[in-house]
Every structure is written in structure tokens, then in C-alpha cells.
Amino acid sequence: MQTKEIAGKQVQVDEDGFLVNPNDWTREIAQALAAEQGIDVLTEAHWRVIEFMRADFAEKGAVPTIRRLSKVGGIETKELYELFPNGPAKKAARIAGLGKPQGCV
Amino acid sequence: MKKLLILGGGTAGTIMANKLSQHLNLDQWTITLVDSDPVHYYQPGFLFIPFGIYGRNDIVKPKRDFIPSQVELILSEIQFIEPERNRVKLANNQVLQYDELIIATGSHLAPEETEGLVGDGWNKTIFEFYTSKGACNLQKFLKHWAGGRLVLNVVEMPIKCPVAPLEFLFLADWWFTEQGIRDKVELTFVTPLPGAFTKPKASQILADFLSKKNIQLVPEFNIEKVDADKSRIVSYDGKHVDYDVLVTVPTNMGSEVIGRSGMGDELNFIPTDKHTLQSRKYENVFVIGDASDLPSSKAGSVAHFQADILTENFLRHIEGLPMVEKFDGHANCFIESGFGKGLLIDFNYDIEPLPGKFPLPGIGPFSLLQETQMNHWGKMMFRWVYWNLLLKGAALPIETQMTMAGKQR
């Protein structure tokens, strides 16, 4: 664990750069994390995903899966891949300030 | 008389029926178990059928043989559960009231969740091996197959027995070598995971096995559809892999009864406390085995460890005592690696599979995360253990909670 300045705020991140504490998250941090991931502008469609993920995490205590984003959040998987290319679940979770999604074993 | 109702007579439900018929005071309790299928399948055996190591007769026995005589067995489909009213309605409209409910309705394949999977190619060039029928169809096909591109695709997680896809490929490598056509077969593992397995150390070791056996690995492939006309699988981000034969591990879902009863999540798995195994919504409902949404493996060993915990907790719960036993996510899996050898992994929610000796620290006889002949014999002997000890709820010489003794960091 280490401390890092993102969007002018000191926050703790894990070894892969995920926020340790979801409460540290701000919209500015999301913008900065998105830029790190190669997404320069967060559009309304991106925010819809991020906001659903944060709300669902607050309620369930787990980062939602791609299936949950589609079935419960109403976000088409195809669209999710267009918004967050190459591993959308992980990328969106990171920008939403949530931990790395738990791999199911 | 108080009524305990158990839904599902697979590994988890059968063990619970046996354990609780021994531990409950049967002057005060009646136990009823409902399942629609009279046949009990030894599910770890499905893996061996496509390669002719086991046939169907090696893996089936009547369910009734494993349900104690004090337990009433009802063979019926279930219409729905009404947890608010403490009752279950069966297919013939019979209504069963309960005081306590244990749900062990398991998980099943849902190939219809993937576009194009169940079409003209199903059982011709597209197969699964997670049912007795599917495994037998694949055996008939492989017997006369001359070779080509065999692609094994895991559609999405979680799946029952997450090491089985790897074991299938390891066995395929061995079997095609035995048939003398290994040089004509291209084996590819296509998975939505970032590597061969979910846990880092095991993932690395298993990826080395894949490459040593000349099995290609395509990670982070999230399948959108099967294009059967072109014989290819296509991912959401437009990648594709061509096949001559596709062995699919389709989406796994909880029972439709759970969905119909409004008790499940988006995969019909039931929200369950990961330590006590009590339903998160209903105090007198417990969930065991594949039916829960626990972040543990969906595997028989897990159901077995959970059964020890649930028995203790259930007996305390009905006395009005706090449930002190905690399930730690313990799983223990033999991994058949072909050519008469195997690996073994032992892990829980927090500790990933590590190398070492098992179950006796420093001695074994089994080796963790290492390939040995002894591990293979452990796997083959396990069928006897399953039918004769495990289902009957007998004590096995393995700790319920995972131990670090014998493991190396």
C-alpha cells in the first residue's frame, strides 16, 4: 500500500493503483484515473456506469460483474466494452474508485 | 413436531440429511428432502467420460441409497418457495410447511445464455462435459475424431469446479498422444480470466503446465456469441477464435426455482452469509453448496467443509444460541494432469494455493501444487471415499478449516 497524489488529493492505493478506500473518491479523481487508463473524456455514458457501480457497491459490498452491470444496471455488455476497452470490469472499477473485482474461484 | 425441509439431494443436501438425522432429536424433528432426480451423479467423474476412463455406470447410483431411512424423500419438481410464509409448493400442488429450510439446489449449465451456442452445431461440433449426457456425447465424438482445432471455452465465471477445464485439456493432451494423433490436434484454452486460474501462484504454475504441454492460452476473452457458420467464437470486443470442435463450459446458474421465488441474484444464486451460511434475508433459511452466492469454489469439497460448519451452526441456531462456527472458504481440489499424474491445491477465502505437503505437514502423502503419481491415485480413490464416507457424513482425516501447517509461502 502506498500514498499517491491524484487530482490534488492524497489517497492510498494498492500495488496495482486501485484506491484502497472508496470514500476517498471524487469526480476529479475519476477523471484523473480515466486519463491514466487512456480515456481522456468521461462522457455521460461513462458516468452512468461509474455511478451504478458505486451505488451497487455501497448496497452489496462487492464490485458488480459484467453480467450484473447488464442485468441489473441495464448497461449492454457491448457498450461497456466500447466505453472501457480491454477488460471493462477492471477498468471501470478502478475509475469508480472501487477495489479490484474479486476473481471467483 | 418441528419440520426441517431440505431442498436438493446432490452432494450438499445428501450430506446434510445424513448429518442432521444423526444429530437432531428425531422425537422432536421430522426431516424431509425434495429432489426431482432419482439419480445421484458422482460429478467429479464427468471429466473422465470423454476419454473412456469412466462410463456412465461408473458414476451413477440411486439417490435413495444415500438418504437415511429416517428422512422422508419426495421425488418431485418444486414450483416455488415462499420464505415469507415458511412453505414450499411442489409440482403436484402439494404444499410443505417448514420450521427450518436448508436450500441445496445447486447450479446447472445455461448454454442458452450465449447466442449461437445451442444451435445446429450442438452435439455435432459443440459439446459440454458437465453433464453425464454431454460427457457421453463427447466421448462418442472424440473416439472417431481425426484431429483438428479443439477449443475449450469458459463462457463466464463462476463455474462449478474451476479446475475442470484445465484438467480436461491436460487429459486431452494425454489421450490424443495415446491415440497417436497429438501432432494433428491443436489445443486452445480460451478464458475470460486474466490467466490460467484466478489465484496468482497457481495461475503461474498452471500456465507453465499449459505451455509445457503445448496448449495455447487465450486469456481475457469474454464471449459474445458463437458464429456456427464460420465455426468461430467471437468476443464482445471483436476478437475471434476458430475451432473444428468447441468444448464449452457454459454459464452456470442457480436453480430456476430460486429465480421464480425471487430469492436469487442475477445468476439465481442466493445471497448468503459467507461465514455462517444463513440466508441474508431469512433467519430460518440456510444455503449450502453451489446454490449460494459465496465467493468460494463451487465444488464438492467445499460443500463437504460447509456441511461440518452448517451442522454445528444449525444445532446452535435451533437452541437459540449464536452461531459461532465460521466457514473460511476452504476448498481442496485434485487436478488431474494426464499421464497418470496429478496436482493438489488447498486454499480458502484469504490464502491462495501454496506448495507443500498434505494432509500431514512435511509427510503427505499428497503434494501441494506439485505433479505426482500419488496425487493421481488420490483422485482415483476419491470416488470410493465419496460414495462410502463423504455422502454419509463420516469424518474424513482433513481439517474443516484450512490450516497453514505443511504449506510454504
PDB file of C-alpha atoms in Angstrom, chain A residues 60 65-68 71-72 77-78 81 85-88 90 102-105, chain B residues 113 156-158 162 197-199 220 222 224 236-237 251 266-267 296-297 347:
ATOM      1  CA  LYS A  60     -23.941  -5.072  -1.889  1.00  0.00           C
ATOM      2  CA  THR A  65     -19.724  -8.255 -12.511  1.00  0.00           C
ATOM      3  CA  ILE A  66     -20.244  -7.605 -16.218  1.00  0.00           C
ATOM      4  CA  ARG A  67     -23.412  -9.715 -16.013  1.00  0.00           C
ATOM      5  CA  ARG A  68     -24.719  -7.673 -13.108  1.00  0.00           C
ATOM      6  CA  LYS A  71     -28.934  -7.487 -15.971  1.00  0.00           C
ATOM      7  CA  VAL A  72     -29.347  -5.096 -13.065  1.00  0.00           C
ATOM      8  CA  THR A  77     -22.010  -5.536 -22.445  1.00  0.00           C
ATOM      9  CA  LYS A  78     -21.142  -4.470 -25.983  1.00  0.00           C
ATOM     10  CA  TYR A  81     -16.547  -2.769 -23.967  1.00  0.00           C
ATOM     11  CA  PRO A  85     -11.901  -1.126 -23.839  1.00  0.00           C
ATOM     12  CA  ASN A  86      -9.748  -4.125 -22.800  1.00  0.00           C
ATOM     13  CA  GLY A  87     -11.096  -5.502 -19.552  1.00  0.00           C
ATOM     14  CA  PRO A  88     -14.023  -3.188 -18.802  1.00  0.00           C
ATOM     15  CA  LYS A  90     -11.473  -3.956 -14.014  1.00  0.00           C
ATOM     16  CA  GLN A 102     -12.755 -10.422  -6.834  1.00  0.00           C
ATOM     17  CA  GLY A 103     -11.958 -13.266  -9.200  1.00  0.00           C
ATOM     18  CA  CYS A 104     -14.392 -16.060  -8.468  1.00  0.00           C
ATOM     19  CA  VAL A 105     -12.753 -19.366  -7.681  1.00  0.00           C
TER      20      VAL A 105
ATOM     21  CA  GLU B 113     -27.422 -17.631 -22.250  1.00  0.00           C
ATOM     22  CA  GLU B 156     -18.154 -16.697 -17.679  1.00  0.00           C
ATOM     23  CA  MET B 157     -17.326 -17.125 -14.010  1.00  0.00           C
ATOM     24  CA  PRO B 158     -18.285 -18.521 -11.583  1.00  0.00           C
ATOM     25  CA  PRO B 162     -12.996 -24.151 -11.822  1.00  0.00           C
ATOM     26  CA  PHE B 197      -6.555 -19.667 -12.993  1.00  0.00           C
ATOM     27  CA  THR B 198      -7.741 -16.969 -10.620  1.00  0.00           C
ATOM     28  CA  LYS B 199      -5.175 -17.187  -7.833  1.00  0.00           C
ATOM     29  CA  GLU B 220      -9.443 -12.126 -21.152  1.00  0.00           C
ATOM     30  CA  ASN B 222     -15.365 -12.584 -22.942  1.00  0.00           C
ATOM     31  CA  GLU B 224     -20.431 -12.617 -27.053  1.00  0.00           C
ATOM     32  CA  TYR B 236     -17.543  -8.604 -27.073  1.00  0.00           C
ATOM     33  CA  ASP B 237     -14.540  -6.618 -28.218  1.00  0.00           C
ATOM     34  CA  THR B 251     -22.748 -20.020 -17.951  1.00  0.00           C
ATOM     35  CA  GLU B 266     -28.717 -12.137 -11.404  1.00  0.00           C
ATOM     36  CA  LEU B 267     -27.468 -15.742 -11.708  1.00  0.00           C
ATOM     37  CA  SER B 296     -15.801 -19.772  -2.696  1.00  0.00           C
ATOM     38  CA  SER B 297     -15.368 -22.523  -5.289  1.00  0.00           C
ATOM     39  CA  PHE B 347      -6.913 -22.853  -0.208  1.00  0.00           C
TER      40      PHE B 347
END
